[in-house]
PDB file of C-alpha atoms and ligand atoms in Angstrom:
ATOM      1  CA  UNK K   3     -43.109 -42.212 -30.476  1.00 55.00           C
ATOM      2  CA  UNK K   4     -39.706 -41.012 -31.998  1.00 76.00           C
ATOM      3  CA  UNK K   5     -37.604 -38.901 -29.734  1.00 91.00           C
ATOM      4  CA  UNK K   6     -38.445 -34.986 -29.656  1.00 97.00           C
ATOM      5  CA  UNK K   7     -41.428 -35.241 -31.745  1.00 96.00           C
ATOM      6  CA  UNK K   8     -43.622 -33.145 -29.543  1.00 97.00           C
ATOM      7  CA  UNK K   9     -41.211 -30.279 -30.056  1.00 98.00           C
ATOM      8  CA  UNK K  10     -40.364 -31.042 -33.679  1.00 98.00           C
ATOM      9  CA  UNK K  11     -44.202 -30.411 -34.162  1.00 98.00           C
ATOM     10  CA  UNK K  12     -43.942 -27.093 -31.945  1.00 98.00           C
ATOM     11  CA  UNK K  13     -40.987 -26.284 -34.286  1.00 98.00           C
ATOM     12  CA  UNK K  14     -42.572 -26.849 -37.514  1.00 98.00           C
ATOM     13  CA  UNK K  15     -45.391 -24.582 -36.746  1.00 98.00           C
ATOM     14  CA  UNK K  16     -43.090 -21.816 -35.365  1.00 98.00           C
ATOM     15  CA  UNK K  17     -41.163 -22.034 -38.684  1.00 98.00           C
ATOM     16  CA  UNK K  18     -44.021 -22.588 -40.613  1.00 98.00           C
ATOM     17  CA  UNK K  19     -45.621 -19.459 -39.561  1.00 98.00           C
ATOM     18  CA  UNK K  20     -42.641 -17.147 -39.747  1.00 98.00           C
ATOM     19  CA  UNK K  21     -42.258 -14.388 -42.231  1.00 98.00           C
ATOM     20  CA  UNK K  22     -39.114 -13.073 -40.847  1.00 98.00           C
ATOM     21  CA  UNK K  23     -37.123 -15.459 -39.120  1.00 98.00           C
ATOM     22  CA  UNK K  24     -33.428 -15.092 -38.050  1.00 99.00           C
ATOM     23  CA  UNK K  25     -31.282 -17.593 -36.607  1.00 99.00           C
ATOM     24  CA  UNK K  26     -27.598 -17.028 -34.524  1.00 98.00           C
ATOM     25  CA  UNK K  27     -25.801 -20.323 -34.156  1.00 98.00           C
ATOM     26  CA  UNK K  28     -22.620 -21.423 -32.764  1.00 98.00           C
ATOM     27  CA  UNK K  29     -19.930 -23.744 -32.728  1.00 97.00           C
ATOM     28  CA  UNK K  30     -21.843 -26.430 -31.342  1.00 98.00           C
ATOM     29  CA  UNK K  31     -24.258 -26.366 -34.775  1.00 98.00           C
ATOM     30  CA  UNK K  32     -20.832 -27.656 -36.357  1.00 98.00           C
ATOM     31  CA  UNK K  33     -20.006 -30.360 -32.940  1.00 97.00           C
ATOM     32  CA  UNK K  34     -21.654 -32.925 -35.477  1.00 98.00           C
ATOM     33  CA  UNK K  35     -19.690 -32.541 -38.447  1.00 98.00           C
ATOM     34  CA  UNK K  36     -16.482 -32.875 -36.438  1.00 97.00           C
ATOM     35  CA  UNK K  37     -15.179 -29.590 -35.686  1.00 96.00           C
ATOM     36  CA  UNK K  38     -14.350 -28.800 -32.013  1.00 94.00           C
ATOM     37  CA  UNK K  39     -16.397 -26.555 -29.976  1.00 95.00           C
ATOM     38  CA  UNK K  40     -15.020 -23.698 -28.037  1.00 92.00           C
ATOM     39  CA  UNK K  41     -16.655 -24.270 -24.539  1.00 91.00           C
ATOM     40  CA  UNK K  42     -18.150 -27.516 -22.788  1.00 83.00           C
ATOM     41  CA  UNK K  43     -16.946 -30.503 -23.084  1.00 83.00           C
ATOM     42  CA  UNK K  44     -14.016 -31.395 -25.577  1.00 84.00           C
ATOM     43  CA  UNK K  45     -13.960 -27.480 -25.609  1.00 88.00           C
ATOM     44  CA  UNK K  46     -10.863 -25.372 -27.073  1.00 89.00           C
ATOM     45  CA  UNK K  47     -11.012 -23.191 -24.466  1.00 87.00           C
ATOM     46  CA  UNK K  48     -10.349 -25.833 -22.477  1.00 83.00           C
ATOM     47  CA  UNK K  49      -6.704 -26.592 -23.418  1.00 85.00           C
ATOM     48  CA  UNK K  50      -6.229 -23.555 -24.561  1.00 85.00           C
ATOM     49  CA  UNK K  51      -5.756 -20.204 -23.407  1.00 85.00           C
ATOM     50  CA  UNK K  52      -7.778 -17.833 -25.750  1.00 84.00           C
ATOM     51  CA  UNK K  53      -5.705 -15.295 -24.769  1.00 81.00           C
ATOM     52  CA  UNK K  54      -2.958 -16.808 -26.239  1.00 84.00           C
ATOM     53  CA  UNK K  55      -4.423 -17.939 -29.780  1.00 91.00           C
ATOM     54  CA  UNK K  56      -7.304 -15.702 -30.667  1.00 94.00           C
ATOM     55  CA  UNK K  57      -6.287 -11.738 -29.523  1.00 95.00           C
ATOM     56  CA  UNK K  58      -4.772  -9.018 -31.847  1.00 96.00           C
ATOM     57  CA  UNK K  59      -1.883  -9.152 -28.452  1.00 95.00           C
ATOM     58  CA  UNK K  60      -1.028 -12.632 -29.402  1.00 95.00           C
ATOM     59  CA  UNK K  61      -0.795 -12.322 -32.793  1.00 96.00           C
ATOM     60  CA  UNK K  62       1.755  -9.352 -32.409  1.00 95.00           C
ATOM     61  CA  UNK K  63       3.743 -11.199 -29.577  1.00 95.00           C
ATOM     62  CA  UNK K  64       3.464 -14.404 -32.157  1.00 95.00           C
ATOM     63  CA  UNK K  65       2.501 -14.711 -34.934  1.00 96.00           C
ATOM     64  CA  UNK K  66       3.953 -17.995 -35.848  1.00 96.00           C
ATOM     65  CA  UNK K  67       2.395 -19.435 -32.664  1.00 94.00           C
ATOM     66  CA  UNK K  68      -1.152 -18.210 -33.704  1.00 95.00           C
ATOM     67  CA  UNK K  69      -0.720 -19.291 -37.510  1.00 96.00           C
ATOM     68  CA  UNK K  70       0.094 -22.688 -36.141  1.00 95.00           C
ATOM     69  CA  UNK K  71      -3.405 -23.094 -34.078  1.00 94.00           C
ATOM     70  CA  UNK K  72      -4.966 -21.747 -37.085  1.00 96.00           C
ATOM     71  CA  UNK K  73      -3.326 -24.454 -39.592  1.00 96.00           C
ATOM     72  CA  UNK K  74      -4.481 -26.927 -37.034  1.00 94.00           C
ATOM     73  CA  UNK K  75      -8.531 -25.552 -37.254  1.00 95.00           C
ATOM     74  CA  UNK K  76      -7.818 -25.340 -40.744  1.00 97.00           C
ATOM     75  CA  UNK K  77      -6.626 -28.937 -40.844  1.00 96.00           C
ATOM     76  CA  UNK K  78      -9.873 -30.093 -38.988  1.00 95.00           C
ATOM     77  CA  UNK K  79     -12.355 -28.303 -40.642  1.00 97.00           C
ATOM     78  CA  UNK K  80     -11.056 -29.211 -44.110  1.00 98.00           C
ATOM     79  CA  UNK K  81     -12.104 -32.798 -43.768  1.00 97.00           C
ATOM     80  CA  UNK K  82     -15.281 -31.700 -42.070  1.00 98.00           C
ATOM     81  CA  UNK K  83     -19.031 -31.654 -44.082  1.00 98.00           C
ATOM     82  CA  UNK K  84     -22.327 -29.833 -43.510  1.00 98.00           C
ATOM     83  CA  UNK K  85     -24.705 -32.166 -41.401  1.00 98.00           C
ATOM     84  CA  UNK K  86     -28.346 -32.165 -41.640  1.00 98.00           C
ATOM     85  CA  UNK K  87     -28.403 -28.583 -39.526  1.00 98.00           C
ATOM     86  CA  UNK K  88     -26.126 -26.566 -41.928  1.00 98.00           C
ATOM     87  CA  UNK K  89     -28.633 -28.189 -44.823  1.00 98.00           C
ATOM     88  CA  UNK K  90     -31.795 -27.664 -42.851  1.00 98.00           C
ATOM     89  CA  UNK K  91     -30.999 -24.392 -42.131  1.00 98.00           C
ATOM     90  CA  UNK K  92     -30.157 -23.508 -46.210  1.00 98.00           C
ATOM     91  CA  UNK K  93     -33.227 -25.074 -47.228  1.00 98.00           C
ATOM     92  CA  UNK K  94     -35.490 -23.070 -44.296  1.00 98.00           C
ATOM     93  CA  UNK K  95     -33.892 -19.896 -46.936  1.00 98.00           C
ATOM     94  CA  UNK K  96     -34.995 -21.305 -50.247  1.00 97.00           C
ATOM     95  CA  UNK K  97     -38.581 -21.672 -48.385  1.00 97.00           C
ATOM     96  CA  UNK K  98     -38.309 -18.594 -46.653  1.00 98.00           C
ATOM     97  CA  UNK K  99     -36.010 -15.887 -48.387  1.00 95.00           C
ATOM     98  CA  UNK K 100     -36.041 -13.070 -46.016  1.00 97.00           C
ATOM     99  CA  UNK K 101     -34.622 -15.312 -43.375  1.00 98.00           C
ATOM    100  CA  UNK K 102     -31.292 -14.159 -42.466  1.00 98.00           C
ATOM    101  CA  UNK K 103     -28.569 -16.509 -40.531  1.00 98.00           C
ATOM    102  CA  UNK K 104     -26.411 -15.073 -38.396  1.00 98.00           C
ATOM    103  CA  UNK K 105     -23.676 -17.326 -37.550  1.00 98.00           C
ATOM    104  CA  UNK K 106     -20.153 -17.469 -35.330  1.00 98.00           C
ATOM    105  CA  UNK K 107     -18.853 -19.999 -37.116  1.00 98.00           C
ATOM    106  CA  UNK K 108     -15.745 -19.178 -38.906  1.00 98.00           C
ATOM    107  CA  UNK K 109     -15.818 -22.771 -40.634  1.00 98.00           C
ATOM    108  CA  UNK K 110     -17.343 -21.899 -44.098  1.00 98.00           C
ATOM    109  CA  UNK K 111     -20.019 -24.917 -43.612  1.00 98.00           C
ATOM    110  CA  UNK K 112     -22.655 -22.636 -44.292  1.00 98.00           C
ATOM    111  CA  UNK K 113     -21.335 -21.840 -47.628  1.00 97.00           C
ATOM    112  CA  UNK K 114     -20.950 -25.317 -48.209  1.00 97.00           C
ATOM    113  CA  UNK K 115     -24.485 -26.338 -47.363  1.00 98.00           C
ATOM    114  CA  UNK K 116     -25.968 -23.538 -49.834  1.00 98.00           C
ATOM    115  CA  UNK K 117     -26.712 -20.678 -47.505  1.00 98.00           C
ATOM    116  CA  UNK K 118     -26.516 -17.493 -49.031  1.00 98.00           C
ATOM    117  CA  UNK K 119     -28.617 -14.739 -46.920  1.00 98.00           C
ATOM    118  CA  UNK K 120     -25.600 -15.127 -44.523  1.00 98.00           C
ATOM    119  CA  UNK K 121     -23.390 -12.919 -42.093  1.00 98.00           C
ATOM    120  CA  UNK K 122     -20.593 -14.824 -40.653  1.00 98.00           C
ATOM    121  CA  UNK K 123     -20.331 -12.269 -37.243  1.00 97.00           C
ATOM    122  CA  UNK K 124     -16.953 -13.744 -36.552  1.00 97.00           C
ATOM    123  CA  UNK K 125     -15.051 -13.682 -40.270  1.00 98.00           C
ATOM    124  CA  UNK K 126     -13.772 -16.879 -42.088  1.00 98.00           C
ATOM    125  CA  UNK K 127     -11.069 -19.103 -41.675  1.00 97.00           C
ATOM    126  CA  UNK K 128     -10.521 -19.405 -45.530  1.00 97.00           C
ATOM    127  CA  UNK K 129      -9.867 -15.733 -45.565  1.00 98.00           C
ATOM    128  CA  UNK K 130      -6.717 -13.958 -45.145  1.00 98.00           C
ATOM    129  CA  UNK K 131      -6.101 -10.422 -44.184  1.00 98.00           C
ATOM    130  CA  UNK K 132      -2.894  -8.301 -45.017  1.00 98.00           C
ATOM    131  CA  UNK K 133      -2.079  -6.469 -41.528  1.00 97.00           C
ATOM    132  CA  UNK K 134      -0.159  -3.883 -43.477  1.00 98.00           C
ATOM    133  CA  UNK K 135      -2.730  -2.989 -46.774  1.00 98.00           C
ATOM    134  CA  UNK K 136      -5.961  -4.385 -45.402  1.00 97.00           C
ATOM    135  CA  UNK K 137      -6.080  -6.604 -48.408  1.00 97.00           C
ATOM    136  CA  UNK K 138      -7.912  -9.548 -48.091  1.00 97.00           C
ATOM    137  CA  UNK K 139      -8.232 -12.923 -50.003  1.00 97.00           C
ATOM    138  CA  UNK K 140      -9.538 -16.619 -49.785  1.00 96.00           C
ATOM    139  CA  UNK K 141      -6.666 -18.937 -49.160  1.00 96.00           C
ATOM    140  CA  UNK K 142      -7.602 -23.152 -48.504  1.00 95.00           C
ATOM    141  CA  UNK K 143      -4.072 -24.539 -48.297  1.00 96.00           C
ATOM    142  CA  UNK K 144      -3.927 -26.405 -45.454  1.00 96.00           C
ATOM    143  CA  UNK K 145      -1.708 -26.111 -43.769  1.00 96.00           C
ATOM    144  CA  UNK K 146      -0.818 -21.479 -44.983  1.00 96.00           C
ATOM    145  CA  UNK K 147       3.064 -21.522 -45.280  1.00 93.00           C
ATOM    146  CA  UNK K 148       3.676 -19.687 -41.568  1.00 93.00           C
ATOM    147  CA  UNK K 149       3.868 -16.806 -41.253  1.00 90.00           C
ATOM    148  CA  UNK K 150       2.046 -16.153 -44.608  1.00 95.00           C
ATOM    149  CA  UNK K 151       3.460 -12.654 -46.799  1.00 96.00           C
ATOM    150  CA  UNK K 152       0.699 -10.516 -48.698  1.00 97.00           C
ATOM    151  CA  UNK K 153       1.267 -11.126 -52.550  1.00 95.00           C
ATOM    152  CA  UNK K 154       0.408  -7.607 -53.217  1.00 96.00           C
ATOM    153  CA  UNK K 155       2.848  -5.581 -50.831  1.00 97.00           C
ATOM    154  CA  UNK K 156       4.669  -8.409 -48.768  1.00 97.00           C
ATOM    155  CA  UNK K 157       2.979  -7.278 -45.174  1.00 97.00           C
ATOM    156  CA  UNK K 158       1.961  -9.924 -42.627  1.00 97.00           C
ATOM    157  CA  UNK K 159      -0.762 -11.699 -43.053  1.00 98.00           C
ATOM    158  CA  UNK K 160      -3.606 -12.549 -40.397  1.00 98.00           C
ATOM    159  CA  UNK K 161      -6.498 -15.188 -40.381  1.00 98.00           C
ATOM    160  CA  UNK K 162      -9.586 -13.145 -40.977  1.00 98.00           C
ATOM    161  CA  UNK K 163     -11.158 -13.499 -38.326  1.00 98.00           C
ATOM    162  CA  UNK K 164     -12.921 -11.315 -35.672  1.00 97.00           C
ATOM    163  CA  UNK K 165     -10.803 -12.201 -32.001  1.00 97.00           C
ATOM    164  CA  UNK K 166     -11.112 -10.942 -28.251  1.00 94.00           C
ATOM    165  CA  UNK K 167     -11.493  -7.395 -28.307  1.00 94.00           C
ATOM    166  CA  UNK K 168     -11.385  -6.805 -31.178  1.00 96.00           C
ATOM    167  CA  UNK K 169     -15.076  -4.807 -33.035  1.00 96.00           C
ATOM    168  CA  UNK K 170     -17.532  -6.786 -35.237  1.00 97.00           C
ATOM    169  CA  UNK K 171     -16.910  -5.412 -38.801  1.00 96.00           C
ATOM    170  CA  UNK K 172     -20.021  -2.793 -39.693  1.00 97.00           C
ATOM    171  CA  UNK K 173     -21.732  -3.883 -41.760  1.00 97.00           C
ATOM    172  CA  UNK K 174     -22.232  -7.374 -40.377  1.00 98.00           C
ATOM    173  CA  UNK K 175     -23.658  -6.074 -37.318  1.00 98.00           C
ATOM    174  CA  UNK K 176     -25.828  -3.310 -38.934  1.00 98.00           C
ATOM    175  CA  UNK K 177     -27.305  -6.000 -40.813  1.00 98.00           C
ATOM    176  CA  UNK K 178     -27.729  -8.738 -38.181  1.00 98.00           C
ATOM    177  CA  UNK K 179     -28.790  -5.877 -35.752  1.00 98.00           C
ATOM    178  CA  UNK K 180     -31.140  -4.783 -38.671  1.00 98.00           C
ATOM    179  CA  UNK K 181     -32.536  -8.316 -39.126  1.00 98.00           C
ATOM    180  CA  UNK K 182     -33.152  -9.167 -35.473  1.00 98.00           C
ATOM    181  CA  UNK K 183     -35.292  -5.878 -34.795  1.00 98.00           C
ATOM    182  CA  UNK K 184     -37.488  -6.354 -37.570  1.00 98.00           C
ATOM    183  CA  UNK K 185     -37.469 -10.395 -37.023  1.00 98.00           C
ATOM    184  CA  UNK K 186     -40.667 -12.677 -35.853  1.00 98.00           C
ATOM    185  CA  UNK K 187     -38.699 -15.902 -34.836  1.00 98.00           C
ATOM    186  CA  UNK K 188     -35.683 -16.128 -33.377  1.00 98.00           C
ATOM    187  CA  UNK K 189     -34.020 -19.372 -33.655  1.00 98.00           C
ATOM    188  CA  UNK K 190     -31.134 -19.740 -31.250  1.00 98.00           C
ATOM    189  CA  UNK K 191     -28.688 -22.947 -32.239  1.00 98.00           C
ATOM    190  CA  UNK K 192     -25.707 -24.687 -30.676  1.00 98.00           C
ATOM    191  CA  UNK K 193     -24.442 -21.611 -29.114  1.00 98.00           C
ATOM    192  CA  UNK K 194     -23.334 -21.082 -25.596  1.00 96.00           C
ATOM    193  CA  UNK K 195     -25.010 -17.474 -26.039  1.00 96.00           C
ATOM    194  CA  UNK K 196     -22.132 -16.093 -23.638  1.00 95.00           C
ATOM    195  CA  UNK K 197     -19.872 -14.066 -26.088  1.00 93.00           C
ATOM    196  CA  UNK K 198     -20.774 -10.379 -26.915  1.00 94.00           C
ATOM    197  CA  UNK K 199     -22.212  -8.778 -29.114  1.00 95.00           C
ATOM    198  CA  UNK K 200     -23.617 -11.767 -30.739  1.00 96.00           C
ATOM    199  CA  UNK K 201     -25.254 -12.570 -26.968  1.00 96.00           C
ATOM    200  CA  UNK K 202     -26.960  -9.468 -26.781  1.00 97.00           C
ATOM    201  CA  UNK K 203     -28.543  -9.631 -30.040  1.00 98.00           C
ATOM    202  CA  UNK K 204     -32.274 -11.292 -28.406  1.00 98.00           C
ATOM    203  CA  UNK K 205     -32.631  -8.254 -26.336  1.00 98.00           C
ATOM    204  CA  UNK K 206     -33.084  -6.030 -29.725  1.00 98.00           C
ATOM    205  CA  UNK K 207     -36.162  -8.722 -30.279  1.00 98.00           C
ATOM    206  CA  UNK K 208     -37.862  -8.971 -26.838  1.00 97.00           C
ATOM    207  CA  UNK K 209     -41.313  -9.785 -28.558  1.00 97.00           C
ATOM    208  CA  UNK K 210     -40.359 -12.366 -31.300  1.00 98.00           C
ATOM    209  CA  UNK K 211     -40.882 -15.942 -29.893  1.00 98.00           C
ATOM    210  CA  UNK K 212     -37.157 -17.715 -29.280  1.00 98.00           C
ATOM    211  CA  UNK K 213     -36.397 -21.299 -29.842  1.00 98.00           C
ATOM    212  CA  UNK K 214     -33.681 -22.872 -28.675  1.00 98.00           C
ATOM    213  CA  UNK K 215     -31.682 -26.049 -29.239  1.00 98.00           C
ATOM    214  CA  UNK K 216     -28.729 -26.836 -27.580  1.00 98.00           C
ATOM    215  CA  UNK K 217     -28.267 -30.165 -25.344  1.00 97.00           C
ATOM    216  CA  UNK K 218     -27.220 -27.648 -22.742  1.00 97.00           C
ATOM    217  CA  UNK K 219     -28.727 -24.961 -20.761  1.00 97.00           C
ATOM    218  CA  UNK K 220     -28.263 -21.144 -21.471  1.00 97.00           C
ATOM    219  CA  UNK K 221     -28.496 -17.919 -20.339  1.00 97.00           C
ATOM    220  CA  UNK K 222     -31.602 -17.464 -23.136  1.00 98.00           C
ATOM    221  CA  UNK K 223     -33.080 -20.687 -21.841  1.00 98.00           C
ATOM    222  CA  UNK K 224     -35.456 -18.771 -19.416  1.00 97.00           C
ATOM    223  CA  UNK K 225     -36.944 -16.546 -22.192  1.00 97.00           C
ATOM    224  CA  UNK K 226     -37.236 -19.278 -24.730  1.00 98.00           C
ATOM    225  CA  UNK K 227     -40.612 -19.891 -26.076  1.00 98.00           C
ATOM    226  CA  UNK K 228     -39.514 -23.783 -26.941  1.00 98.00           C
ATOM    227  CA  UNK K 229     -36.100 -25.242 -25.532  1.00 98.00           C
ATOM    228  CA  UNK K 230     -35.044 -28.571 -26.581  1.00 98.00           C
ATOM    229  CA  UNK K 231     -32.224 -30.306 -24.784  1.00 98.00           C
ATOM    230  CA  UNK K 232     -30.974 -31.896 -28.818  1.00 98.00           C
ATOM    231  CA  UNK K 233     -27.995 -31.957 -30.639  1.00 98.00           C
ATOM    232  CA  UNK K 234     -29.368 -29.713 -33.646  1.00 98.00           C
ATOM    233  CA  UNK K 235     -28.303 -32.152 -36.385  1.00 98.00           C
ATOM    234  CA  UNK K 236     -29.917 -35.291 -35.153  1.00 98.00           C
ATOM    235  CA  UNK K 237     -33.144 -32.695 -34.455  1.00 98.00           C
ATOM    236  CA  UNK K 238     -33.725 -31.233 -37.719  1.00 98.00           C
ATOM    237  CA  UNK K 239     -32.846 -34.423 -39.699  1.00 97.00           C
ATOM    238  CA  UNK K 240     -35.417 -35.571 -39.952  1.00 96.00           C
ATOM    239  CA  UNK K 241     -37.346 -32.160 -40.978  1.00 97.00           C
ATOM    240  CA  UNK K 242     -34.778 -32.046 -43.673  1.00 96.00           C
ATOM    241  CA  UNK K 243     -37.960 -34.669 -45.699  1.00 86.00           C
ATOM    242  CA  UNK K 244     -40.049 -31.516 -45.308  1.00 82.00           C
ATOM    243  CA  UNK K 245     -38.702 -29.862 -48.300  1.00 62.00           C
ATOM    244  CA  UNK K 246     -42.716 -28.929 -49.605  1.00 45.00           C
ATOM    245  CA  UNK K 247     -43.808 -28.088 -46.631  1.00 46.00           C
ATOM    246  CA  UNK K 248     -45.690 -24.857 -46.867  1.00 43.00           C
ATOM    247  CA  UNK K 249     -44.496 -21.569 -45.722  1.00 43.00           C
ATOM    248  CA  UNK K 250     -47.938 -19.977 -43.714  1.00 38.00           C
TER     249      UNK K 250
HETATM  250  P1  OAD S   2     -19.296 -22.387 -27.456  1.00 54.58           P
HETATM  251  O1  OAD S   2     -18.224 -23.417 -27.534  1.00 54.58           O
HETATM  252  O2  OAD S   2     -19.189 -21.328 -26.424  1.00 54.58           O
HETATM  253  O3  OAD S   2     -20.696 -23.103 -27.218  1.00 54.58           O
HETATM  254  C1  OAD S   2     -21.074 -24.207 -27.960  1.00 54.58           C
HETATM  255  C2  OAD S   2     -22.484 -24.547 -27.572  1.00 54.58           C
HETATM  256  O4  OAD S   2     -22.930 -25.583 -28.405  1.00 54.58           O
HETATM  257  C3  OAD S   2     -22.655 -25.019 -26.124  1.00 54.58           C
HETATM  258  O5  OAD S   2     -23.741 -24.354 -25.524  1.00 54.58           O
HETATM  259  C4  OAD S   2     -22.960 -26.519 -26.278  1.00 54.58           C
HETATM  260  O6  OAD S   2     -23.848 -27.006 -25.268  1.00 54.58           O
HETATM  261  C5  OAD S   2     -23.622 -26.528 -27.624  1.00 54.58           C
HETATM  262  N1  OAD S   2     -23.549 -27.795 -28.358  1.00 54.58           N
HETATM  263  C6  OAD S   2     -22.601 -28.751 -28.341  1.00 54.58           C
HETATM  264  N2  OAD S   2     -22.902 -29.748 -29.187  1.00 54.58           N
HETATM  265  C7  OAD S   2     -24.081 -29.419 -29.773  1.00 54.58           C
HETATM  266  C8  OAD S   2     -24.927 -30.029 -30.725  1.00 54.58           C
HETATM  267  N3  OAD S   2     -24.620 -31.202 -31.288  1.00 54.58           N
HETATM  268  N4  OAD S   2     -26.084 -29.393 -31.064  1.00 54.58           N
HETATM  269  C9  OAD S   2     -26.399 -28.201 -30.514  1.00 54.58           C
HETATM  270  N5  OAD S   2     -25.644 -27.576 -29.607  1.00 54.58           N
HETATM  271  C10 OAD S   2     -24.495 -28.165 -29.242  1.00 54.58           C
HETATM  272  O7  OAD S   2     -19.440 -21.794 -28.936  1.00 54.58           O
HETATM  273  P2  OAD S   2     -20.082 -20.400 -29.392  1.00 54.58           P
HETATM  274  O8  OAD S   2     -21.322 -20.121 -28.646  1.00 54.58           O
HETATM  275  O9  OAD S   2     -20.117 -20.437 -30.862  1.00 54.58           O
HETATM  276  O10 OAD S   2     -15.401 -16.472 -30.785  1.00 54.58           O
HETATM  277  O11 OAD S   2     -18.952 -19.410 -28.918  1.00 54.58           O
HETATM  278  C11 OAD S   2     -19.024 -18.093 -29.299  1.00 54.58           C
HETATM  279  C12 OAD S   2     -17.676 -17.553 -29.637  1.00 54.58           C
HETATM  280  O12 OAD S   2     -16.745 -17.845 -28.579  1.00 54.58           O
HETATM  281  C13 OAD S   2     -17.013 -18.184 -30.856  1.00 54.58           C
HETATM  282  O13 OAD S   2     -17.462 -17.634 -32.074  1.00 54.58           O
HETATM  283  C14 OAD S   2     -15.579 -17.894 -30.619  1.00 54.58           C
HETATM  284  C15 OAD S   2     -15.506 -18.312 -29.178  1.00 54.58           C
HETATM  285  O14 OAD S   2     -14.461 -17.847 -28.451  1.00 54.58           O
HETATM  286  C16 OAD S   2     -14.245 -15.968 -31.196  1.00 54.58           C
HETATM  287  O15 OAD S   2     -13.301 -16.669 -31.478  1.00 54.58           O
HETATM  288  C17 OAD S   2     -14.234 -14.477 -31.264  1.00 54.58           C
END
């Protein structure tokens, strides 16, 4: 018997059977296409002071300093492809359209993989922000000239991105708040479920059955209807042959 079957069968039916589903991922839904995660092993939090990189405080202190981490991501996630989770989870929305992702990944692999019914809770690292007009615009150079000047009216700009105390833009969390109270699956992926708001969203959906997959424990762990201890990639793979499957 392959690895995980059992609970690939339990997941099947769950996703099968949903008319509403909603997933929130994390950074470890991206640990197989290369890019670092942010706790655990191998973490960036674990060389690096957050404080330091990913606050509105540091940016102001240094900007050049915070530019330079962000070149670095940007130089990562550049050479870095969907895997079979980012596709999985686009083709689960061509089967199922209502079914919104939610995701705090600020890599663009999403995109990438064809997911459209998408709110990225955390911004985009493609995307930079003017801290003097608000303008904002997609920029892939790798590595952004540091610190990088606003075309329009030469401000300072920022990565546009959502960082320590700082709020979740509107209308991606009336939507994802929106989606999650209406939702009847909850699928809960390669996320350490620790950072709020994003960790809070479950609550909103006490009666919608959770899955989890993460090869680590969580604080949703107790109230998941299925938890499987997988790397998400090598998991769904081999779903990803399921394309026909039937939705109900
Ligand atoms: P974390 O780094 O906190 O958690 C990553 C999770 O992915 C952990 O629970 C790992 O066990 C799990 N993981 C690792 N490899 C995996 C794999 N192959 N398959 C499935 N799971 C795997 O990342 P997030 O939960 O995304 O915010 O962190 C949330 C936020 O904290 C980020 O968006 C970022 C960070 O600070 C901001 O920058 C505002």
């Amino acid at each position: 018997m392959n690895r995980w079957e059992a609970e690939r069968e339990a997941f099947r039916k769950l996703a099968g059977a949903a008319r509403a589903p909603v997933a929130i991922v994390g950074a470890g839904l991206s640990a197989e296409s290369g890019v670092p995660t942010f706790r655990g092993p191998g973490g960036l939090w674990r060389s690096h002071r957050p404080e330091e990189l990913a606050t509105p405080g540091a940016f102001q202190r240094d900007p050049r300093l915070v530019w330079e981490w962000y070149n670095w991501r940007r130089g990562r996630v550049a050479q870095a492809t969907p895997n079979p989770a980012h596709r999985w989870l686009a083709a689960y929305e061509r089967q199922v359209p209502s079914f919104l992702l939610i995701t705090q990944n600020v890599d663009g692999l999403h995109g990438l993989a064809g997911s459209r019914n998408l709110v990225e809770f955390h911004g985009n690292l493609w995307v930079v922000r003017c801290t003097r007009c608000g303008r904002e615009r997609e920029d892939r150079s790798v590595p952004v000239p540091v610190p990088p000047r606003c075309p329009d009216c030469g401000g300072l700009c920022r990565p546009g991105v959502v960082w320590f105390g700082e709020a979740i833009p509107r209308d991606a969390l009336a939507r994802s708040i929106a989606a999650v109270q209406a939702c009847d699956l909850l699928l809960v992926l390669g996320t350490s479920a620790v950072v709020h708001p994003v960790a809070g969203l479950p609550d909103l959906a006490p009666e919608a059955p959770l899955v989890e997959i993460n090869p680590a424990s969580t604080p949703l762990t107790p109230r998941a209807r299925l938890s499987v201890r997988a790397p998400v990639g090598e998991f769904l793979a081999p779903l990803l042959a399921d394309g026909t499957e039937e939705n109900g």
